[in-house]
mmCIF file of C-alpha atoms and ligand atoms in Angstrom:
data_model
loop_
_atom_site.group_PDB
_atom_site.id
_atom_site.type_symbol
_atom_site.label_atom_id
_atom_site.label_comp_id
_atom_site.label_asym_id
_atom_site.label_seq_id
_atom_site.Cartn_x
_atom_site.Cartn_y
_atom_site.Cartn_z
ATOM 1 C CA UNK A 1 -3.948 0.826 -24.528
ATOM 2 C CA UNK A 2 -2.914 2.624 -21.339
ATOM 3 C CA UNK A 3 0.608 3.631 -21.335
ATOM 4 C CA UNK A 4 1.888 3.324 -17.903
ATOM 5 C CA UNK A 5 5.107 5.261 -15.372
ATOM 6 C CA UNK A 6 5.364 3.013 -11.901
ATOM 7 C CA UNK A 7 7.194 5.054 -9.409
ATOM 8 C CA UNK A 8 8.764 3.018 -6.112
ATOM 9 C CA UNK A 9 8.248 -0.398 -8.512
ATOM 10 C CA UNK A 10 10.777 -1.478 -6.421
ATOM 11 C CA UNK A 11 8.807 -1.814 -3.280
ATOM 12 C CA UNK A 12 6.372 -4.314 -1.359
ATOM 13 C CA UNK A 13 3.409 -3.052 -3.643
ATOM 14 C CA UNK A 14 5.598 -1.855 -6.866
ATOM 15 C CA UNK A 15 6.929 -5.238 -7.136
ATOM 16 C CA UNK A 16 3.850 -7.252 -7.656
ATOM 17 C CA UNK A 17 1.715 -4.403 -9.178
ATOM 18 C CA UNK A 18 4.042 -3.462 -12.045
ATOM 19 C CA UNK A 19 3.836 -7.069 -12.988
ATOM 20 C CA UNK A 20 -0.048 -7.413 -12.948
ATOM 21 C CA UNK A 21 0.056 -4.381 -14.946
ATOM 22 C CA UNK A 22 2.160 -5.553 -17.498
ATOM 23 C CA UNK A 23 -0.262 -8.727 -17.643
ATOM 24 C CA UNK A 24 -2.908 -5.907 -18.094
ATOM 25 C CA UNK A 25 -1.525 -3.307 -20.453
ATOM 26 C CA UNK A 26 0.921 -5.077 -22.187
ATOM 27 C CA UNK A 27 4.862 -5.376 -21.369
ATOM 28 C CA UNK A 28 6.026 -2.683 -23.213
ATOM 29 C CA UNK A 29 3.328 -0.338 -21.951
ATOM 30 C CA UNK A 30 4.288 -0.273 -18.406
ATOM 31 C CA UNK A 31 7.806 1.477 -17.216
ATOM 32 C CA UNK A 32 9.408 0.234 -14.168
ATOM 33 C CA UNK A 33 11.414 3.094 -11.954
ATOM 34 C CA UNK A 34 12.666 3.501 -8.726
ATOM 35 C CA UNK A 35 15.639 5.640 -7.019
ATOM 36 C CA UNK A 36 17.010 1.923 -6.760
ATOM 37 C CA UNK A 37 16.946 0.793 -9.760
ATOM 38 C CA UNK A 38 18.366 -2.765 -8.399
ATOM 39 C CA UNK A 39 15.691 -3.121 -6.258
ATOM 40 C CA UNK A 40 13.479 -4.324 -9.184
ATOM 41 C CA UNK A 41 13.197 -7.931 -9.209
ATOM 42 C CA UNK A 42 14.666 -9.701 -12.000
ATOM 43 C CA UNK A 43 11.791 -10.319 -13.364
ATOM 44 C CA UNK A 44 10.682 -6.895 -13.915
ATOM 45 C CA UNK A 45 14.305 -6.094 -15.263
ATOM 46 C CA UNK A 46 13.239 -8.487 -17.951
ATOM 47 C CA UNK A 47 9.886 -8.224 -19.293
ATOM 48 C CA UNK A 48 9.569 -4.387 -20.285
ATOM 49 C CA UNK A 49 11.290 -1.106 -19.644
ATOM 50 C CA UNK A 50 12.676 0.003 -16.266
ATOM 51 C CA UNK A 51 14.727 2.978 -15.577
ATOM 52 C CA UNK A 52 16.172 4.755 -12.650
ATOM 53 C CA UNK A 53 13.856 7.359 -11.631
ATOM 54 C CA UNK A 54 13.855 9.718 -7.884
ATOM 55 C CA UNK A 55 10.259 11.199 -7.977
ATOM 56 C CA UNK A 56 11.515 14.024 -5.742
ATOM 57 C CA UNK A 57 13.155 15.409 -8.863
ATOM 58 C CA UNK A 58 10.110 16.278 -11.000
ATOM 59 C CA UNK A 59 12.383 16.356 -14.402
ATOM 60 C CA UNK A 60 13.234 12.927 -13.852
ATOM 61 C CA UNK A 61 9.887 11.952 -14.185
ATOM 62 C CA UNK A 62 9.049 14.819 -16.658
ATOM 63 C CA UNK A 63 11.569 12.633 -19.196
ATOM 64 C CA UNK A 64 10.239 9.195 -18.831
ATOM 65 C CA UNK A 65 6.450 10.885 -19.158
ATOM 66 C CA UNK A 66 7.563 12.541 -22.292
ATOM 67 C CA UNK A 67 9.971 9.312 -23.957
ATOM 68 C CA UNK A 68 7.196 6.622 -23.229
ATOM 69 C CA UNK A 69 4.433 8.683 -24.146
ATOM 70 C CA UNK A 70 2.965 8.068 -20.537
ATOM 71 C CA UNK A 71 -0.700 8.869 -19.884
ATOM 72 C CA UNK A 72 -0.869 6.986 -16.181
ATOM 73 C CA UNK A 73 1.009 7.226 -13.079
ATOM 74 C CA UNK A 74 1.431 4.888 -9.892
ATOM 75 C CA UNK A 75 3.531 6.861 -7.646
ATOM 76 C CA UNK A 76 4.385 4.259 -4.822
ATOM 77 C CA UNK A 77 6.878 6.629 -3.777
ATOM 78 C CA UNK A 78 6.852 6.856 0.458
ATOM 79 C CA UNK A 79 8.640 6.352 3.732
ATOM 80 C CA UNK A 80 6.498 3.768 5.612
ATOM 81 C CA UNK A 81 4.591 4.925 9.060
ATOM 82 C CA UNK A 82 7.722 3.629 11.691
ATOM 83 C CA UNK A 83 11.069 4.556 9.578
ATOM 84 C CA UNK A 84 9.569 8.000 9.130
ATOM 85 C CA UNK A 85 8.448 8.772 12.205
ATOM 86 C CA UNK A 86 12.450 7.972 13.264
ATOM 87 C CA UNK A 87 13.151 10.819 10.580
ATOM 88 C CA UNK A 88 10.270 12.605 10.036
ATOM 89 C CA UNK A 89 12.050 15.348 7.444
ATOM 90 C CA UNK A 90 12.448 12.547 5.419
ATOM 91 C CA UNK A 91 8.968 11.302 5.512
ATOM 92 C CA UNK A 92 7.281 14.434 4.633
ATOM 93 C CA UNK A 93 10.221 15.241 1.923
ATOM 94 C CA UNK A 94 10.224 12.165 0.346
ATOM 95 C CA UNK A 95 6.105 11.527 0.590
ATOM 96 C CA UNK A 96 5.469 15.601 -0.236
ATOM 97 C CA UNK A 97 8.120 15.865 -2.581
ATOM 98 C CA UNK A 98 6.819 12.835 -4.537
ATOM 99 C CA UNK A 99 3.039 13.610 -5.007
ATOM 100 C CA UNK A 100 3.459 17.209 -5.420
ATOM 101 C CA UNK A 101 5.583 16.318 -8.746
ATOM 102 C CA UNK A 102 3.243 13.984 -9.902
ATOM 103 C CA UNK A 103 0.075 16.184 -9.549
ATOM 104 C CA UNK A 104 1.691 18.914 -11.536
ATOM 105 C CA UNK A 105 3.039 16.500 -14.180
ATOM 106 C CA UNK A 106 -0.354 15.065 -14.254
ATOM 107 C CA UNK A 107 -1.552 18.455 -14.873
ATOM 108 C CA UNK A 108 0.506 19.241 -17.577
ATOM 109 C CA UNK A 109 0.817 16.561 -19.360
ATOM 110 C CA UNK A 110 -3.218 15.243 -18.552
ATOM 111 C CA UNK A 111 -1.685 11.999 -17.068
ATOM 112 C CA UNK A 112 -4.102 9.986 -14.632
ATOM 113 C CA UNK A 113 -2.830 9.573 -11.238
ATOM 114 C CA UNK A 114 -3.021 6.482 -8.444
ATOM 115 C CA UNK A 115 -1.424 7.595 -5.218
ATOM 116 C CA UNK A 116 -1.843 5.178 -2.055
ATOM 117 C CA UNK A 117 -3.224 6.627 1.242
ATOM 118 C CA UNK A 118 -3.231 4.764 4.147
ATOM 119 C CA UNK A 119 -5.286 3.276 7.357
ATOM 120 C CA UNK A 120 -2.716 5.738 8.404
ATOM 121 C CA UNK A 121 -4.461 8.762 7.680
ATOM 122 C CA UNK A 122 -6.752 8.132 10.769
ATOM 123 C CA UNK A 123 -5.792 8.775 14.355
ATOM 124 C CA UNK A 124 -6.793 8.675 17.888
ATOM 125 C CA UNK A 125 -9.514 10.623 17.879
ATOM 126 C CA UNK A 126 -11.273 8.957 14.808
ATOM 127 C CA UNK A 127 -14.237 6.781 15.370
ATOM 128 C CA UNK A 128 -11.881 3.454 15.052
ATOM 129 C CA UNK A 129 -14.434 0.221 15.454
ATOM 130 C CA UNK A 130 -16.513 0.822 11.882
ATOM 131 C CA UNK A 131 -14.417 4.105 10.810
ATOM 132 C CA UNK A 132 -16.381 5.871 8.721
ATOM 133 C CA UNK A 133 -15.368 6.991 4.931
ATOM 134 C CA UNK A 134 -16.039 10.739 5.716
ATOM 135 C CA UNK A 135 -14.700 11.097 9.390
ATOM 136 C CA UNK A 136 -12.350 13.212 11.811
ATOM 137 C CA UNK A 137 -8.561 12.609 10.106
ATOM 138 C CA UNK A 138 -5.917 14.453 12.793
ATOM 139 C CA UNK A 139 -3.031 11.566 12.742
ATOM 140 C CA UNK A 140 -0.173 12.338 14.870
ATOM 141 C CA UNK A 141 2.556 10.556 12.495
ATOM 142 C CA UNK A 142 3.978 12.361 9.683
ATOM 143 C CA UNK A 143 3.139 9.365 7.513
ATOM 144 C CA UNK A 144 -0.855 10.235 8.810
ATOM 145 C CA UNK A 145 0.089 13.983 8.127
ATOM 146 C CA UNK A 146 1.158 13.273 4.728
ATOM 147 C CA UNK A 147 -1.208 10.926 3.963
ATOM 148 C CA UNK A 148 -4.079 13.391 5.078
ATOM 149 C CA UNK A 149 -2.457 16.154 2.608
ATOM 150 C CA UNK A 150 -1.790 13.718 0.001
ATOM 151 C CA UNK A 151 -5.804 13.114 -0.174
ATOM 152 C CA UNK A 152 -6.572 16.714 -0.061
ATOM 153 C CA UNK A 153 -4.126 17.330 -2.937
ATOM 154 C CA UNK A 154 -5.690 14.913 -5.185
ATOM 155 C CA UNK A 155 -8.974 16.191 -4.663
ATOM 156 C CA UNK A 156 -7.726 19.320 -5.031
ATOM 157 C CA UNK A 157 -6.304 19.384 -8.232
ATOM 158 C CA UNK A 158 -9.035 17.277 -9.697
ATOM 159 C CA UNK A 159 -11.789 19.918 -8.566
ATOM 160 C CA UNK A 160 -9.292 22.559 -9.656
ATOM 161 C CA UNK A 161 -7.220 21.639 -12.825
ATOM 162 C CA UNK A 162 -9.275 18.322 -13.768
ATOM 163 C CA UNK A 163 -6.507 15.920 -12.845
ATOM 164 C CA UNK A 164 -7.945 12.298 -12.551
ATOM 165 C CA UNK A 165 -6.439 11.492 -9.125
ATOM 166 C CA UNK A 166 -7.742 8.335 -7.520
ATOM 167 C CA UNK A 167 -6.596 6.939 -3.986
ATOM 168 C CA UNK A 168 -7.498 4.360 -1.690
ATOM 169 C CA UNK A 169 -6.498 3.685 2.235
ATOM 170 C CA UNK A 170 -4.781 0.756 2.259
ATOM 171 C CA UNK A 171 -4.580 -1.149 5.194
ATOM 172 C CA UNK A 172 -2.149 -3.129 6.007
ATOM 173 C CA UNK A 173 -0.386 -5.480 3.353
ATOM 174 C CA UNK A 174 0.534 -9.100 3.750
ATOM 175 C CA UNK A 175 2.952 -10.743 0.741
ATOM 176 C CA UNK A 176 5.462 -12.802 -0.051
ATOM 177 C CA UNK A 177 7.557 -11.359 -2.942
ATOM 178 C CA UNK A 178 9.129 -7.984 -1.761
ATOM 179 C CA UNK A 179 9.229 -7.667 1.815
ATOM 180 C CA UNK A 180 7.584 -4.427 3.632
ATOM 181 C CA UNK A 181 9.772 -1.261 4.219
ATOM 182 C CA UNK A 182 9.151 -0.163 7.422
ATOM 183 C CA UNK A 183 5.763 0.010 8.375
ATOM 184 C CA UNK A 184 3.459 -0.810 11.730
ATOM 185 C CA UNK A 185 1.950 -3.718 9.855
ATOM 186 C CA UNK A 186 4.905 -5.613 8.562
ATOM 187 C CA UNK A 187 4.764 -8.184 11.928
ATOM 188 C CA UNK A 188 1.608 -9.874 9.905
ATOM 189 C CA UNK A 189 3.708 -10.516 6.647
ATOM 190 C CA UNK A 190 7.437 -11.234 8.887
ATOM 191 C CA UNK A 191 5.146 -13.893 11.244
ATOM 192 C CA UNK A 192 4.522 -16.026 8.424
ATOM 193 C CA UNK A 193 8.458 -15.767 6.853
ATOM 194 C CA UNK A 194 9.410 -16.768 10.665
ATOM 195 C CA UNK A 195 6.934 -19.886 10.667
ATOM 196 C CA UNK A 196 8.119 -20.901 7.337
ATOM 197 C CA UNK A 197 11.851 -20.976 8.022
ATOM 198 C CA UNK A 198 11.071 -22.574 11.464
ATOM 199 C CA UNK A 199 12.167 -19.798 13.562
ATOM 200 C CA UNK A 200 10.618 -18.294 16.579
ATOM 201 C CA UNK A 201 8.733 -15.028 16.280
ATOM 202 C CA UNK A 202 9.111 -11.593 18.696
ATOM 203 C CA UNK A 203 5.935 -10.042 17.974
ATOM 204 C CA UNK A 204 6.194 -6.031 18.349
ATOM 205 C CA UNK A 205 3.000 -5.176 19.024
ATOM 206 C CA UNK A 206 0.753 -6.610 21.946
ATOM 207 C CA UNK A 207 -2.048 -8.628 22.067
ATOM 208 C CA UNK A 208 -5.228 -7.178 21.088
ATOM 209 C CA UNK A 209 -3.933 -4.788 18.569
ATOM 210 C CA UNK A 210 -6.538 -4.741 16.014
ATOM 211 C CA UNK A 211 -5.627 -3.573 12.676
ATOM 212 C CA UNK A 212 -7.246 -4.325 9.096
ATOM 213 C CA UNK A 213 -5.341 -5.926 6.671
ATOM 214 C CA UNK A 214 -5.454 -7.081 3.117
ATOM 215 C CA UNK A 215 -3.788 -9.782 1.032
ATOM 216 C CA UNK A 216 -1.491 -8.350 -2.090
ATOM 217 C CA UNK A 217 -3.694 -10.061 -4.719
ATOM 218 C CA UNK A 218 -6.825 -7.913 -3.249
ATOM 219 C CA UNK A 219 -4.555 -4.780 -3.139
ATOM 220 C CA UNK A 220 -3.599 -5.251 -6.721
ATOM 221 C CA UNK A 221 -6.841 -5.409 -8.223
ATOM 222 C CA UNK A 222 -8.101 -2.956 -6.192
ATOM 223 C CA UNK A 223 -5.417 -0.043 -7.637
ATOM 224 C CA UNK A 224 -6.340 -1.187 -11.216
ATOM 225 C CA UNK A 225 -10.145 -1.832 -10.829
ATOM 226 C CA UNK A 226 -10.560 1.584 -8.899
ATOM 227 C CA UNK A 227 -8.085 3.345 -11.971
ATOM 228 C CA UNK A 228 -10.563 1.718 -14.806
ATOM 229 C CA UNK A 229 -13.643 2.639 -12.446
ATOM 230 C CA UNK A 230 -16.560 4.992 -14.531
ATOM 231 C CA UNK A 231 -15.564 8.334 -12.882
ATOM 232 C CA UNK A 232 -19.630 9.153 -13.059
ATOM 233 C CA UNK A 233 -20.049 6.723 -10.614
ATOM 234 C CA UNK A 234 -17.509 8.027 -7.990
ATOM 235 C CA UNK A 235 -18.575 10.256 -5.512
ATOM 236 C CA UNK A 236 -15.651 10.386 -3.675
ATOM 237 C CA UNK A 237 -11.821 10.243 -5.121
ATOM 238 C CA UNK A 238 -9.071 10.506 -2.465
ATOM 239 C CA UNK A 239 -9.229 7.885 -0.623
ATOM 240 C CA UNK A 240 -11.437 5.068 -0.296
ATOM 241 C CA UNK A 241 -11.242 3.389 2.704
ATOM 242 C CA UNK A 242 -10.799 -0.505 1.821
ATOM 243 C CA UNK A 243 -10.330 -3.194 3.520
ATOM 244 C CA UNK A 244 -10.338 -7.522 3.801
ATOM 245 C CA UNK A 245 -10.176 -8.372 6.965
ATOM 246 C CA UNK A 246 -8.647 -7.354 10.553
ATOM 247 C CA UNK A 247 -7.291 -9.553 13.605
ATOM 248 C CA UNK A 248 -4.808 -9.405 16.709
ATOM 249 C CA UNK A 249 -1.744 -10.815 16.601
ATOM 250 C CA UNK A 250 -3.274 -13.361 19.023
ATOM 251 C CA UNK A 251 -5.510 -14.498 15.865
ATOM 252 C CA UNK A 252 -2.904 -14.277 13.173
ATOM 253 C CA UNK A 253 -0.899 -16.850 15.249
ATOM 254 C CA UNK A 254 -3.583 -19.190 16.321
ATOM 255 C CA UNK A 255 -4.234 -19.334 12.301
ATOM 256 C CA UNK A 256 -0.656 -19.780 11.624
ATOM 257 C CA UNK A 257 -0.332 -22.604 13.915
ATOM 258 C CA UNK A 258 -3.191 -24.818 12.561
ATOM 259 C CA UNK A 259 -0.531 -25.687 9.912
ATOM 260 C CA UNK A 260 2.214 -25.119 11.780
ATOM 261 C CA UNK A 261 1.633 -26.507 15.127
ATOM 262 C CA UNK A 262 5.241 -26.095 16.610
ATOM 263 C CA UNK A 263 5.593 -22.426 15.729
ATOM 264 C CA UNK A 264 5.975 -20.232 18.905
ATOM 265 C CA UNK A 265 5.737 -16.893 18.921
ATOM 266 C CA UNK A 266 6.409 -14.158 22.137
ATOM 267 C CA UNK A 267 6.191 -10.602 22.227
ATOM 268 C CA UNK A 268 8.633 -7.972 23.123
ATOM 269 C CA UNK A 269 6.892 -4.656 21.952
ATOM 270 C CA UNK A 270 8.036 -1.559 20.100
ATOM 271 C CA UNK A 271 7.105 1.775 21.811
ATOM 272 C CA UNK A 272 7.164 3.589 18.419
ATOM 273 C CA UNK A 273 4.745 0.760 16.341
ATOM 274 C CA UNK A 274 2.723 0.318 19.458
ATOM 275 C CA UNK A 275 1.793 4.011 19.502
ATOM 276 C CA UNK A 276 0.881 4.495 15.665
ATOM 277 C CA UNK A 277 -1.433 0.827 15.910
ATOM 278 C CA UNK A 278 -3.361 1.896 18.899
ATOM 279 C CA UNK A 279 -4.322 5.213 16.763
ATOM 280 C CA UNK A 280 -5.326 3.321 13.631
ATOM 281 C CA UNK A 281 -8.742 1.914 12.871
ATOM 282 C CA UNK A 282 -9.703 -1.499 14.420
ATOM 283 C CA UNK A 283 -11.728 -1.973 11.134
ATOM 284 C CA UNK A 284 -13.178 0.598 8.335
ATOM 285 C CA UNK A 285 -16.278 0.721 6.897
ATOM 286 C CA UNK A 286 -15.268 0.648 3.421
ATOM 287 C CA UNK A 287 -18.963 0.148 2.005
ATOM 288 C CA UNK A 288 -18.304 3.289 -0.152
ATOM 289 C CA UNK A 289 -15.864 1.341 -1.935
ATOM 290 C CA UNK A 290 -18.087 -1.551 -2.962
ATOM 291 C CA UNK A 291 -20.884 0.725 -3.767
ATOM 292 C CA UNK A 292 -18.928 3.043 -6.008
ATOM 293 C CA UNK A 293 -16.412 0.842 -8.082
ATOM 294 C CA UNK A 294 -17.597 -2.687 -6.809
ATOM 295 C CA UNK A 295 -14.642 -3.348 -4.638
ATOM 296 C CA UNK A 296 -14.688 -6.831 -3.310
ATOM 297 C CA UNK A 297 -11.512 -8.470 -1.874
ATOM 298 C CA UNK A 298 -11.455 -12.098 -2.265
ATOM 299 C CA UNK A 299 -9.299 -13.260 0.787
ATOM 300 C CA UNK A 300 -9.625 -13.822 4.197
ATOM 301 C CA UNK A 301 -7.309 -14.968 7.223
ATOM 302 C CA UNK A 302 -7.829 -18.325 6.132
ATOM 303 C CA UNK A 303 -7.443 -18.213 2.687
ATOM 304 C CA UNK A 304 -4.706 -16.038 2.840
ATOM 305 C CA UNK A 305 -2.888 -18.160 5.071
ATOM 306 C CA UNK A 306 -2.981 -21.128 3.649
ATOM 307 C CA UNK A 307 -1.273 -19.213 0.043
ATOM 308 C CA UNK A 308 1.370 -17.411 1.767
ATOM 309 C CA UNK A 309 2.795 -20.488 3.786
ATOM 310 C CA UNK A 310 2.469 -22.429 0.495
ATOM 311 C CA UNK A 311 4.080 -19.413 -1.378
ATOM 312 C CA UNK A 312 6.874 -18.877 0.968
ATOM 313 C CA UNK A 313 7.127 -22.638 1.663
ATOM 314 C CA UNK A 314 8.633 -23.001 -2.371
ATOM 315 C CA UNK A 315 10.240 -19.556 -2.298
ATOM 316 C CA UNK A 316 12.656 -21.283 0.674
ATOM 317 C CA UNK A 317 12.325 -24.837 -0.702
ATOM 318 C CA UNK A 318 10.642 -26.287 2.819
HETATM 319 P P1 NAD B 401 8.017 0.338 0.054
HETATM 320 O O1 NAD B 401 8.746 1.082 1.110
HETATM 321 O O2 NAD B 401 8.069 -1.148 0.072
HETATM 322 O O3 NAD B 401 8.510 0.795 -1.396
HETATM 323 C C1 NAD B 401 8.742 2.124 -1.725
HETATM 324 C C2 NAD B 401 9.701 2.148 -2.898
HETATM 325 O O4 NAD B 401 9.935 3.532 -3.209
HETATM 326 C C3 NAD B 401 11.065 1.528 -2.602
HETATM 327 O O5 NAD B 401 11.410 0.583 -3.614
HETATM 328 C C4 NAD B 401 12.030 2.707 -2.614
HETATM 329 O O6 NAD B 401 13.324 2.394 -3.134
HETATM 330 C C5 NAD B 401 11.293 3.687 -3.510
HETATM 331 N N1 NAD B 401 11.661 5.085 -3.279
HETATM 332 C C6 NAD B 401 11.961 5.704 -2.114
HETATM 333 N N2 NAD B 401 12.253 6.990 -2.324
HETATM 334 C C7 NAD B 401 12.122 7.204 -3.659
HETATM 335 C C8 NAD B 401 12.284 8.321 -4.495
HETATM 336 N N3 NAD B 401 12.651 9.512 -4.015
HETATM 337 N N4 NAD B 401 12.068 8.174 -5.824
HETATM 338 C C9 NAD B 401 11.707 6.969 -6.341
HETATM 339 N N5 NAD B 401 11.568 5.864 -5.606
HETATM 340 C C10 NAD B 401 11.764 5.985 -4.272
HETATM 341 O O7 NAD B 401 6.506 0.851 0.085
HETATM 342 P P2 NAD B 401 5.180 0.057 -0.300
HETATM 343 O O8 NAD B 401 4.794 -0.763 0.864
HETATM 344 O O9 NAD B 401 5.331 -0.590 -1.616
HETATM 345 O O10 NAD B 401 4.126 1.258 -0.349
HETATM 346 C C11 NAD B 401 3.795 1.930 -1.554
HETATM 347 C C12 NAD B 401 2.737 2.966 -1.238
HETATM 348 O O11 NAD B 401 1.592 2.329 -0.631
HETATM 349 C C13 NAD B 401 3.166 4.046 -0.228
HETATM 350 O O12 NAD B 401 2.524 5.246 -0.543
HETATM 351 C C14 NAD B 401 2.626 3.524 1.091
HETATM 352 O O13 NAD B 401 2.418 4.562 2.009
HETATM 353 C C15 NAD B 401 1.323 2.921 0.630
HETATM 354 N N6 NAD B 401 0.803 1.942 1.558
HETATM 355 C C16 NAD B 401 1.462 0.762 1.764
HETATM 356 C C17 NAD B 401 0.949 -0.154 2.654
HETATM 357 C C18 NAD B 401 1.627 -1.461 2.922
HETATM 358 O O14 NAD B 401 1.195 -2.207 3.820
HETATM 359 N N7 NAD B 401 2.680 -1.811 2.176
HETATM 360 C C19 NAD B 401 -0.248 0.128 3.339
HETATM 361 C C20 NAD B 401 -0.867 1.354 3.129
HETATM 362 C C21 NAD B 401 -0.358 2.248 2.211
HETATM 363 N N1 LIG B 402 1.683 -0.808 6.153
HETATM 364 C C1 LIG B 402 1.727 0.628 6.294
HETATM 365 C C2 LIG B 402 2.515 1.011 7.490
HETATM 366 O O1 LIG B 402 2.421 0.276 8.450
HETATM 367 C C3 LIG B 402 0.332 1.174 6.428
HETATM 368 O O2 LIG B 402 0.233 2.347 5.751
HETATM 369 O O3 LIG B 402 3.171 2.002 7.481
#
C-alpha cells in the first residue's frame, strides 16, 4: 500500500483529496500537513495523521518523509493566480520554494511526485479556442511563470534523476467544502454559495469570459487515476491539459437560475482577474489525457449544478 505526504491539505483541493485518499490507501497511510495546521477540517484532524508542515523548508518535509516511511507526495503547496500577482515575491517563493523541495526529496528518497499545473500556464499568445497539449506557454502572471517552470522541472528531473513526477493543468475548480484561495476562477464556486444563502451576486469578470472548469469529484480522481496510470503508456508527464467543461458567467447564471429563479446577479469587474481570464484558454484539447491514462470527467454544468446547490443547500441548512 502507498504511503502517502499531502502538502497544502488544508486547501480547496487538499481538503477533499486527502480524504479520497485515505478512502484509497487506507487512513493511516495518508499524512495530512499544511503551514496551517488548523486549516484542516475536522474531519481530517480525525481520521489519520496530520502535522504542521511549511514545504518551503525542505527539512520539514525531509522528517515527515523519513517518520511515515513516505513513498508519495501531493504538494498542493501555491499562491493562487490573483493574490500572487498582488505579491508576486510571494508567489514565485512560495510556488518555487515548494516544488523545488519536493523534487529533490523525491530524488533522494525515490518518492513519486503529483504537483498541480494550471490552465494558468497558458497566455495570450497561446492558441486559446482548442489549446493544444504541446503549444506556445509565455503567461504573463507569476502563477503562469511558475506554473510553466514547475512543468519543466518535473520533466526535468524525471528525464534526469528518474523522479516519477506527474502533473496535470487544472482548470478551474468548483466545490463546496473548502472555499478557493484566491484565484481567477473562484466567481464559479462563490456564485453558487451567493444563490444558496439568497444573496445577490457581483460577478468580477464580464460577460463572455470563457474559461474551462471542472467539478472537485472529476479533479480528485483525476490526481489519483493519473498517479496509478502505467508510466509505459504516458508519453507526456508535466502537465496534461484536462478539462470538463467551460462557460461564461452569462451561462453559469442562466443554469443557476433554473433552480433558483429569483437569484440576481450584476457585474462590477476586477481589472487584475479580468486580465489573467482573457489570457487563459477558452477550452483545451485535453484528448492526450483520455488517450494516455483514460481520463474521463463525469460532470457537466448541469450535473454539477444540481450537486453543489444540493450540497451547499444542507451545509447552510436551506
Ligand atoms: P489553496 O490556496 O486553496 O490551498 C493551498 C494550501 O497551501 C493552503 O491550505 C495553505 O495554507 C497552504 N500553504 C501555503 N503556503 C504553504 C507552505 N509554505 N507550506 C505548506 N502549506 C502551505 O489552493 P488549491 O486551490 O487547493 O490549489 C492546490 C494546487 O492546485 C495549487 O498548485 C494550485 O495552483 C493548483 N490549482 C488549483 C486550481 C483551483 O481551481 N483550485 C486550479 C488549477 C490549479
Ligand atoms: N483556479 C486557479 C486560479 O484561478 C487556476 O489555476 O488561480
Amino acid at each position: 500500500m502507498k504511503r502517502i505526504l499531502v502538502l497544502g491539505s488544508g486547501g480547496q483541493i487538499g481538503s477533499e483529496l486527502t480524504m479520497r485518499l485515505r478512502e484509497v490507501y487506507g487512513d493511516g497511510n495518508v499524512v495530512a500537513t499544511d503551514i496551517n495546521p488548523e486549516r484542516l477540517t475536522k474531519e481530517i484532524q480525525q481520521t489519520g495523521p496530520t502535522a504542521a508542515c511549511d514545504a518551503t523548508k525542505a527539512e520539514e518535509i525531509a522528517a515527515i518523509v523519513d517518520k511515515y516511511k513516505i513513498d508519495s507526495i501531493y504538494n498542493l503547496v501555491a499562491i493562487l493566480s490573483a493574490t500572487a500577482e498582488k505579491n508576486p515575491m510571494l508567489g514565485w517563493n512560495v510556488g518555487m520554494g515548494a516544488l523545488l523541495n519536493c523534487l529533490e526529496i523525491s530524488r533522494e528518497k525515490k518518492c513519486a511526485l503529483f504537483t498541480p499545473s494550471s490552465i494558468g500556464a497558458f497566455g495570450d499568445t497561446t492558441p486559446l479556442n482548442g489549446t493544444p497539449q504541446d503549444t506556445i506557454q509565455r503567461p504573463k502572471t507569476i502563477y503562469g511563470v511558475t506554473k510553466v517552470t514547475g512543468e519543466l522541472l518535473g520533466d526535468y528531473y524525471y528525464e534526469r534523476f528518474g523522479v516519477d513526477a506527474r502533473s496535470v493543468r487544472f482548470p478551474g475548480l468548483i466545490s463546496n467544502v473548502t472555499p478557493p484561495g484566491g484565484g481567477t476562477t473562484d466567481y464559479a464556486v462563490d456564485i453558487y454559495y451567493a444563490a444558496v444563502k439568497g444573496e445577490d451576486f457581483v460577478c468580477p469578470l464580464k460577460p463572455g469570459t470563457m474559461l474551462d472548469m471542472m467539478y472537485m469529484p472529476d479533479a480528485l480522481d483525476a490526481a489519483i487515476n493519473l498517479m496509478e496510470a502505467d508510466p509505459s503508456k504516458l508519453v507526456h508527464r508535466n502537465s496534461f491539459n484536462i478539462t470538463a467543461m467551460h462557460f461564461d458567467p452569462e451561462e453559469i447564471y442562466a443554469e443557476v437560475r433554473k433552480h433558483k429563479p429569483d437569484f440576481k446577479m450584476t457585474y462590477e469587474f476586477d481589472a487584475i482577474r479580468q486580465k489573467i481570464a482573457d489570457s487563459w484558454p477558452n477550452w483545451m484539447d485535453d484528448s492526450c489525457a483520455r488517450e494516455e491514462w483514460g481520463f474521463a470527467p463525469k460532470y457537466n454544468l448541469q450535473t454539477m449544478t444540481v450537486d453543489m446547490l444540493d450540497k451547499l443547500s444542507k451545509k447552510f441548512g436551506k
